[in-house]
Amino acid sequence: MRVVRAAGPDIVEVAEVTSPALKSPTDAVVSVTASAICGADLLPLSGHVPGFEWGTVLGHEFVGTVAEAGADVPFAVGSRVVCSSTVSCGTCWYCRHAMSSQCEQMALFGFSGVYPRLDGGQADLVRVPHADRVLWPLPEALDDDAAVFIADILPTAVRTVERAEVAEGDSVVVLGAGPVGLLEGLLADASGAHVVMVDPERRRRVEGERLGLRAVGTDEVLGVIEEMTTGRGVDVAIEASGHPDALASALAIVRGRGMVSVSGAHFDPDRPVDVGRMFAKELSLRFAMGSPTDDRARVAEMVLSGRIDPRPLITHRFPLDAAAEAYRIFRAHEATKVVLQP
Ligand SMILES: [Zn+2]
Ligand SMILES: [Zn+2]
């Protein structure tokens, strides 16, 4: 079978390898029908994942059908399923309290080093541990294009907007118009908020406008805040870029008692945060990674009810064999969401 793997820094290769086999009664093997590329897939390629093993198969956003199921897996062969991006144990304190993103035995598909190695789903076949928990049977009405978003980024966006406590009439600025930021903008808009997307890249702003959102450049932010709030500051800022300067901007543009909610990935342990301002303005700062295993059913319901349709974010599709080109255009920000179809 074919896999897409990170063969070295900035090297994506399609390789022929032995098909995965069940290792435990709770394992399943999934035959992948669609697998999206995520910004997090770029982290090991750019050397941001300590201890990453070259050769790890990439991909943590995939849907498919069950090809083989262990004795303790409650899905029949042939069932359509979406796989959660992370594997969680189901028994630790966090899992028992529906906080699977903090599971003590967490693993992320397509990663090694920071977590135990778990080969990902940009492949013809993928082994899924704890399949009884990690896989979720797809309702017939949810097509593959919508379902790939349930694996990771839509639950992340939902959590981030919920933790921001966005309410009808709120002024909301989303910093970063990548796929997660765009979903957050759409969700805040669906809540009746006044949403402005901010991104320094013109292509991403155009993409936001194509989806019906207002989008401005970073140099226009202060003018927008003046216009929306007579300079008071916005009710909510959502940081969706992972850039440290964007986090500082988010804290600077919210009003007193405002809320900053962060889905961007931050790794810097030494970056200063202006706690003086946070105290004086009584600000709240929250982070969200998303818990697809806990949230997928209600997130799917949001899609089925029409509250949010993530599918227009897919701008490109490639066969698995063209994965290197797919990664190139995704990394160059020439695409919004890219789907690989084995
Ligand atoms: Zn992802
Ligand atoms: Zn756990």
XYZ file of N, CA and C in Angstrom, residues 144-280:
411
model
N -17.927 12.833 2.649
C -16.512 12.826 3.048
C -15.958 14.246 3.187
N -16.383 15.142 2.287
C -15.855 16.509 2.325
C -16.179 17.192 3.650
N -17.393 17.003 4.136
C -17.757 17.587 5.433
C -17.088 16.819 6.570
N -17.013 15.500 6.415
C -16.542 14.658 7.520
C -15.061 14.867 7.836
N -14.233 15.176 6.830
C -12.807 15.381 7.161
C -12.629 16.541 8.148
N -13.560 17.472 8.143
C -13.446 18.599 9.078
C -13.790 18.189 10.509
N -14.582 17.097 10.643
C -14.987 16.634 11.984
C -13.794 15.986 12.703
N -12.796 15.538 11.921
C -11.644 14.849 12.517
C -10.823 15.765 13.413
N -10.814 17.063 13.083
C -9.909 17.936 13.823
C -10.342 19.400 13.837
N -10.305 20.067 12.676
C -10.310 21.534 12.770
C -11.670 22.130 13.099
N -12.762 21.454 12.740
C -14.052 22.036 13.106
C -14.302 21.935 14.615
N -14.037 20.780 15.260
C -14.125 20.755 16.728
C -13.204 21.790 17.389
N -12.019 22.017 16.816
C -11.119 23.034 17.378
C -11.756 24.416 17.285
N -12.304 24.726 16.106
C -12.926 26.040 15.911
C -14.138 26.207 16.828
N -14.931 25.160 16.960
C -16.126 25.240 17.821
C -15.714 25.524 19.267
N -14.728 24.768 19.756
C -14.248 24.975 21.134
C -13.724 26.388 21.339
N -12.956 26.869 20.369
C -12.328 28.182 20.516
C -13.383 29.275 20.596
N -14.400 29.168 19.758
C -15.460 30.180 19.756
C -16.309 30.043 21.034
N -16.535 28.816 21.468
C -17.295 28.628 22.716
C -16.526 29.178 23.913
N -15.223 28.925 23.941
C -14.420 29.428 25.069
C -14.319 30.952 25.031
N -14.518 31.530 23.854
C -14.549 32.994 23.740
C -15.888 33.556 24.198
N -16.870 32.695 24.424
C -18.210 33.105 24.863
C -18.796 34.166 23.940
N -18.651 33.923 22.636
C -19.169 34.870 21.641
C -20.697 34.905 21.733
N -21.245 36.119 21.795
C -22.700 36.284 21.891
C -23.190 37.179 20.758
N -24.490 37.120 20.521
C -25.104 37.933 19.472
C -24.770 39.413 19.689
N -24.369 40.080 18.626
C -24.068 41.510 18.713
C -22.630 41.834 19.101
N -21.856 40.827 19.532
C -20.457 41.065 19.920
C -19.618 41.534 18.734
N -18.622 42.343 19.024
C -17.605 42.646 18.018
C -16.469 41.625 18.191
N -16.131 40.955 17.090
C -15.153 39.863 17.148
C -14.115 40.066 16.050
N -12.846 40.085 16.447
C -11.763 40.102 15.462
C -11.071 38.746 15.508
N -10.891 38.135 14.327
C -10.160 36.870 14.220
C -8.828 37.164 13.544
N -7.736 36.910 14.267
C -6.401 37.169 13.730
C -5.881 35.891 13.072
N -5.777 35.910 11.750
C -5.318 34.722 11.024
C -6.449 34.097 10.248
N -6.396 34.208 8.901
C -7.480 33.674 8.057
C -7.059 32.389 7.362
N -6.384 31.522 8.105
C -6.158 30.151 7.635
C -7.439 29.357 7.835
N -7.413 28.047 7.552
C -8.647 27.251 7.635
C -9.336 27.306 9.000
N -8.589 27.214 10.098
C -9.230 27.227 11.421
C -9.815 28.608 11.702
N -9.048 29.660 11.399
C -9.546 31.019 11.607
C -10.807 31.289 10.811
N -10.840 30.814 9.571
C -12.034 31.028 8.738
C -13.253 30.335 9.347
N -13.067 29.099 9.836
C -14.193 28.406 10.476
C -14.643 29.162 11.723
N -13.691 29.688 12.481
C -14.049 30.460 13.680
C -14.826 31.715 13.294
N -14.388 32.369 12.207
C -15.122 33.535 11.732
C -16.543 33.173 11.337
N -16.693 32.056 10.624
C -18.031 31.625 10.189
C -18.914 31.266 11.390
N -18.312 30.606 12.386
C -19.092 30.221 13.576
C -19.512 31.452 14.382
N -18.594 32.418 14.535
C -18.944 33.642 15.273
C -20.033 34.404 14.516
N -19.910 34.417 13.190
C -20.915 35.076 12.354
C -22.284 34.399 12.545
N -22.265 33.055 12.606
C -23.519 32.315 12.795
C -24.128 32.592 14.163
N -23.307 33.065 15.117
C -23.820 33.421 16.451
C -24.376 34.836 16.482
N -24.311 35.529 15.344
C -24.857 36.885 15.302
C -23.854 37.957 15.691
N -22.557 37.595 15.741
C -21.532 38.585 16.077
C -21.149 39.384 14.828
N -20.527 40.549 15.047
C -19.955 41.341 13.951
C -18.499 40.930 13.839
N -18.152 40.246 12.742
C -16.849 39.579 12.642
C -15.972 40.274 11.620
N -14.721 40.485 11.987
C -13.726 40.954 11.026
C -12.529 40.005 11.077
N -12.161 39.482 9.923
C -10.957 38.655 9.805
C -9.779 39.578 9.524
N -8.626 39.249 10.134
C -7.416 40.044 9.879
C -6.323 39.109 9.399
N -5.714 39.440 8.279
C -4.589 38.628 7.797
C -3.690 39.501 6.922
N -2.376 39.360 7.090
C -1.472 40.166 6.258
C -1.453 39.719 4.798
N -1.911 38.479 4.514
C -1.825 37.970 3.131
C -3.104 38.248 2.363
N -2.916 38.871 1.195
C -4.072 39.243 0.388
C -4.895 38.016 -0.014
N -4.226 36.923 -0.424
C -4.966 35.751 -0.886
C -5.901 35.221 0.205
N -5.422 35.265 1.437
C -6.257 34.771 2.533
C -7.434 35.714 2.815
N -7.207 37.002 2.627
C -8.327 37.946 2.819
C -9.390 37.725 1.742
N -8.917 37.526 0.515
C -9.862 37.264 -0.586
C -10.657 35.992 -0.289
N -9.983 35.007 0.276
C -10.642 33.744 0.631
C -11.722 33.996 1.699
N -11.407 34.819 2.677
C -12.395 35.165 3.703
C -13.610 35.837 3.082
N -13.361 36.737 2.146
C -14.472 37.450 1.489
C -15.292 36.494 0.635
N -14.622 35.544 -0.021
C -15.346 34.548 -0.815
C -16.341 33.779 0.071
N -15.954 33.574 1.341
C -16.824 32.832 2.257
C -17.847 33.748 2.937
N -17.840 35.033 2.568
C -18.862 35.935 3.101
C -18.431 36.705 4.333
N -17.134 36.677 4.662
C -16.650 37.373 5.854
C -15.951 38.668 5.448
N -15.990 39.648 6.326
C -15.221 40.867 6.088
C -13.766 40.580 6.467
N -12.830 41.023 5.639
C -11.417 40.727 5.908
C -10.574 41.952 5.619
N -9.671 42.258 6.546
C -8.812 43.442 6.386
C -7.358 43.054 6.666
N -6.433 43.934 6.250
C -5.009 43.726 6.516
C -4.649 44.184 7.918
N -3.473 43.797 8.385
C -3.064 44.133 9.757
C -2.974 45.645 9.964
N -2.657 46.381 8.887
C -2.528 47.838 9.038
C -3.886 48.523 9.171
N -4.957 47.791 8.956
C -6.295 48.394 9.029
C -7.005 48.111 10.352
N -6.365 47.327 11.236
C -7.057 46.856 12.445
C -7.513 48.008 13.331
N -6.626 48.966 13.569
C -6.993 50.051 14.494
C -8.170 50.859 13.959
N -8.175 51.080 12.641
C -9.302 51.786 12.035
C -10.604 51.026 12.218
N -10.536 49.721 12.068
C -11.728 48.873 12.229
C -12.247 48.939 13.662
N -11.327 48.926 14.623
C -11.746 48.964 16.031
C -12.370 50.319 16.369
N -11.796 51.360 15.797
C -12.363 52.702 15.977
C -13.801 52.728 15.455
N -13.958 52.158 14.266
C -15.272 52.180 13.614
C -16.285 51.282 14.344
N -15.844 50.111 14.781
C -16.781 49.159 15.400
C -17.121 49.543 16.830
N -16.158 50.125 17.545
C -16.354 50.285 18.996
C -15.993 51.692 19.476
N -15.910 52.648 18.585
C -15.422 54.004 18.893
C -14.123 53.946 19.688
N -13.286 52.990 19.330
C -11.949 52.901 19.909
C -11.863 52.169 21.237
N -13.000 51.723 21.785
C -13.002 51.063 23.105
C -12.224 49.747 23.075
N -12.311 49.066 21.963
C -11.724 47.724 21.871
C -12.821 46.719 21.629
N -12.488 45.608 20.989
C -13.517 44.625 20.642
C -13.861 43.753 21.846
N -15.029 43.158 21.792
C -15.452 42.271 22.883
C -14.595 41.015 22.926
N -14.271 40.503 21.746
C -13.558 39.217 21.657
C -12.488 39.296 20.574
N -11.290 38.804 20.893
C -10.277 38.586 19.861
C -9.944 37.097 19.847
N -9.910 36.535 18.645
C -9.552 35.120 18.492
C -8.217 35.064 17.765
N -7.244 34.393 18.361
C -5.902 34.306 17.783
C -5.791 32.949 17.085
N -5.731 32.977 15.769
C -5.782 31.719 15.006
C -4.554 31.529 14.125
N -3.504 32.294 14.378
C -2.338 32.188 13.490
C -1.173 31.441 14.127
N -1.116 31.422 15.458
C 0.034 30.817 16.137
C 1.243 31.730 16.174
N 1.086 32.930 15.662
C 2.217 33.863 15.660
C 2.247 34.627 16.986
N 3.408 34.673 17.675
C 3.467 35.361 18.980
C 3.029 36.820 18.898
N 3.353 37.508 17.798
C 2.949 38.915 17.690
C 1.427 39.042 17.600
N 0.781 38.043 16.995
C -0.681 38.084 16.887
C -1.315 37.926 18.267
N -0.698 37.104 19.111
C -1.215 36.953 20.478
C -1.106 38.290 21.229
N 0.032 38.973 21.059
C 0.193 40.285 21.700
C -0.846 41.265 21.154
N -1.089 41.233 19.825
C -2.100 42.112 19.231
C -3.474 41.817 19.794
N -3.790 40.533 19.927
C -5.113 40.142 20.430
C -5.344 40.745 21.811
N -4.319 40.679 22.668
C -4.455 41.234 24.018
C -4.573 42.758 23.984
N -4.015 43.362 22.935
C -4.026 44.829 22.853
C -5.331 45.392 22.294
N -6.094 44.581 21.548
C -7.261 45.149 20.850
C -8.598 44.853 21.525
N -8.586 44.079 22.625
C -9.874 43.827 23.296
C -10.146 44.921 24.330
N -11.400 45.161 24.592
C -11.813 46.163 25.580
C -11.554 45.653 26.995
N -11.760 46.509 27.977
C -11.701 46.078 29.366
C -12.677 44.930 29.602
N -12.230 43.921 30.369
C -12.988 42.676 30.623
C -13.254 41.896 29.339
N -12.457 42.171 28.309
C -12.608 41.443 27.057
C -12.001 40.053 27.142
N -12.234 39.306 26.075
C -11.843 37.888 26.043
C -10.917 37.624 24.859
N -9.813 36.936 25.125
C -8.946 36.463 24.043
C -8.961 34.944 24.066
N -9.326 34.348 22.945
C -9.374 32.883 22.847
C -8.414 32.467 21.736
N -7.604 31.454 22.011
C -6.474 31.125 21.135
C -6.575 29.693 20.613
N -6.590 29.553 19.291
C -6.451 28.220 18.698
C -5.121 28.073 17.970
N -4.424 29.177 17.725
C -3.105 29.108 17.089
C -2.154 28.308 17.966
N -1.240 27.565 17.337
C -0.314 26.716 18.106
C 0.879 27.554 18.557
N 1.088 27.599 19.861
C 2.208 28.369 20.428
C 3.141 27.421 21.169
N 4.446 27.602 20.958
C 5.428 26.689 21.566
C 6.503 27.411 22.372
N 6.536 28.736 22.276
C 7.636 29.484 22.876
C 7.444 29.589 24.394
N 8.373 29.003 25.193
C 8.182 29.058 26.651
C 8.592 30.396 27.261
N 9.287 31.233 26.503
C 9.878 32.437 27.088
C 9.250 33.738 26.606
N 8.234 33.643 25.765
C 7.673 34.863 25.183
C 6.955 35.676 26.266
N 7.309 36.961 26.456
C 6.608 37.744 27.486
C 5.155 38.025 27.111
N 4.294 38.024 28.091
C 2.891 38.399 27.903
C 2.647 39.592 28.819
N 1.918 40.576 28.322
C 1.730 41.815 29.077
C 0.695 41.610 30.188
N 1.142 41.032 31.293
C 0.197 40.762 32.388
C -0.241 42.060 33.080
N 0.583 43.103 32.966
C 0.178 44.401 33.539
C -1.095 44.895 32.877
N -1.109 44.805 31.541
C -2.309 45.207 30.807
C -3.468 44.258 31.115
N -3.157 42.970 31.173
C -4.231 42.000 31.443
C -4.900 42.279 32.784
N -4.072 42.658 33.801
C -4.633 42.965 35.113
C -5.444 44.261 35.060
N -4.817 45.307 34.498
C -5.484 46.615 34.484
C -6.804 46.555 33.729
